[in-house]
Amino acid sequence: MRHVLIAAAVFVGLAACSPSGEGTSEPADAPAALPPGRPAIYEAARVGPEEFVRALYAVHATPGASMGEPPRPGQEPIYGRMLNAMIGADFAKAAGGVPTLNHDPICDCQDSGDFTLVSVTVTSSDPQTAEAAVVFTNMGETKRQTLKLVKEGPMWRVSDVLVPGRPALTEQLMAAIS
């Protein structure tokens, strides 16, 4: 009888540890639940383009969230090498004046408030590039833009920002630094 009770206890213990197939579990490569900000963005950039884009906008959509102290212009890890080079040259050329890029291109704003990410649609033509069509509201205004993305090393990065009715961010920067 004692052996039967021990065997039953072991069986119940093993059953409790075994996956049931029910419930929700995160994929193994999903980002950890970090608060919105740089660490969450950097982690999401290693997972995939949609996760990266959603993490970029989560900072604006979460009251009290902050990106913290920004790196020097041209050294922002969320931007690709070429875009960073253009941003750095734009700031250097402005030399204390107002650079061409004097706003946050991710939210197309100086400030964000009452921000809601409405939709993100990611398309990819190859494993190293993607485009994210984004719709969001900021301070009551609905905005649409496309983020061109590039995978550099293990991380996704923004390589350009396209806003309807305006030249691409890279075109604006190139005109300013030429």
Short mmCIF file of N, CA and C in Angstrom, two decimals, residues 53 57 115-121 132-138 141-146:
data_model
loop_
_atom_site.label_atom_id
_atom_site.label_comp_id
_atom_site.label_asym_id
_atom_site.label_seq_id
_atom_site.Cartn_x
_atom_site.Cartn_y
_atom_site.Cartn_z
N VAL A 53 8.96 47.44 -33.96
CA VAL A 53 8.14 48.62 -34.22
C VAL A 53 7.16 48.86 -33.07
N TYR A 57 6.86 52.30 -30.50
CA TYR A 57 5.67 53.11 -30.23
C TYR A 57 5.14 52.94 -28.81
N PHE A 115 -1.54 59.21 -26.77
CA PHE A 115 -1.01 58.50 -27.93
C PHE A 115 -1.59 57.09 -27.98
N THR A 116 -2.03 56.68 -29.16
CA THR A 116 -2.55 55.33 -29.35
C THR A 116 -2.00 54.77 -30.65
N LEU A 117 -1.41 53.60 -30.57
CA LEU A 117 -0.98 52.88 -31.76
C LEU A 117 -2.21 52.16 -32.31
N VAL A 118 -2.65 52.55 -33.50
CA VAL A 118 -3.86 51.99 -34.09
C VAL A 118 -3.55 50.70 -34.83
N SER A 119 -2.52 50.72 -35.70
CA SER A 119 -2.18 49.50 -36.44
C SER A 119 -0.73 49.50 -36.89
N VAL A 120 -0.21 48.30 -37.05
CA VAL A 120 1.13 48.07 -37.59
C VAL A 120 0.99 46.93 -38.59
N THR A 121 1.39 47.18 -39.83
CA THR A 121 1.37 46.14 -40.85
C THR A 121 2.78 46.03 -41.42
N ALA A 132 7.19 48.80 -42.33
CA ALA A 132 6.09 48.79 -41.36
C ALA A 132 5.19 49.99 -41.64
N ALA A 133 3.99 49.72 -42.10
CA ALA A 133 2.99 50.78 -42.27
C ALA A 133 2.33 50.97 -40.91
N VAL A 134 2.42 52.18 -40.39
CA VAL A 134 1.97 52.46 -39.03
C VAL A 134 0.89 53.53 -39.05
N VAL A 135 -0.15 53.32 -38.26
CA VAL A 135 -1.19 54.32 -38.05
C VAL A 135 -1.29 54.53 -36.55
N PHE A 136 -1.27 55.80 -36.14
CA PHE A 136 -1.37 56.11 -34.72
C PHE A 136 -2.07 57.45 -34.55
N THR A 137 -2.54 57.69 -33.33
CA THR A 137 -3.08 59.01 -33.00
C THR A 137 -2.19 59.61 -31.93
N ASN A 138 -1.96 60.91 -32.07
CA ASN A 138 -1.18 61.65 -31.08
C ASN A 138 -1.86 62.99 -30.87
N GLU A 141 -4.71 63.74 -33.24
CA GLU A 141 -4.47 63.75 -34.68
C GLU A 141 -4.03 62.36 -35.15
N THR A 142 -4.73 61.83 -36.16
CA THR A 142 -4.36 60.55 -36.73
C THR A 142 -3.24 60.75 -37.74
N LYS A 143 -2.20 59.92 -37.61
CA LYS A 143 -1.05 60.02 -38.51
C LYS A 143 -0.75 58.65 -39.09
N ARG A 144 -0.23 58.69 -40.32
CA ARG A 144 0.21 57.49 -41.01
C ARG A 144 1.65 57.70 -41.45
N GLN A 145 2.44 56.66 -41.34
CA GLN A 145 3.80 56.72 -41.86
C GLN A 145 4.31 55.30 -42.07
N THR A 146 5.37 55.22 -42.82
CA THR A 146 6.00 53.92 -43.08
C THR A 146 7.43 53.98 -42.58
#
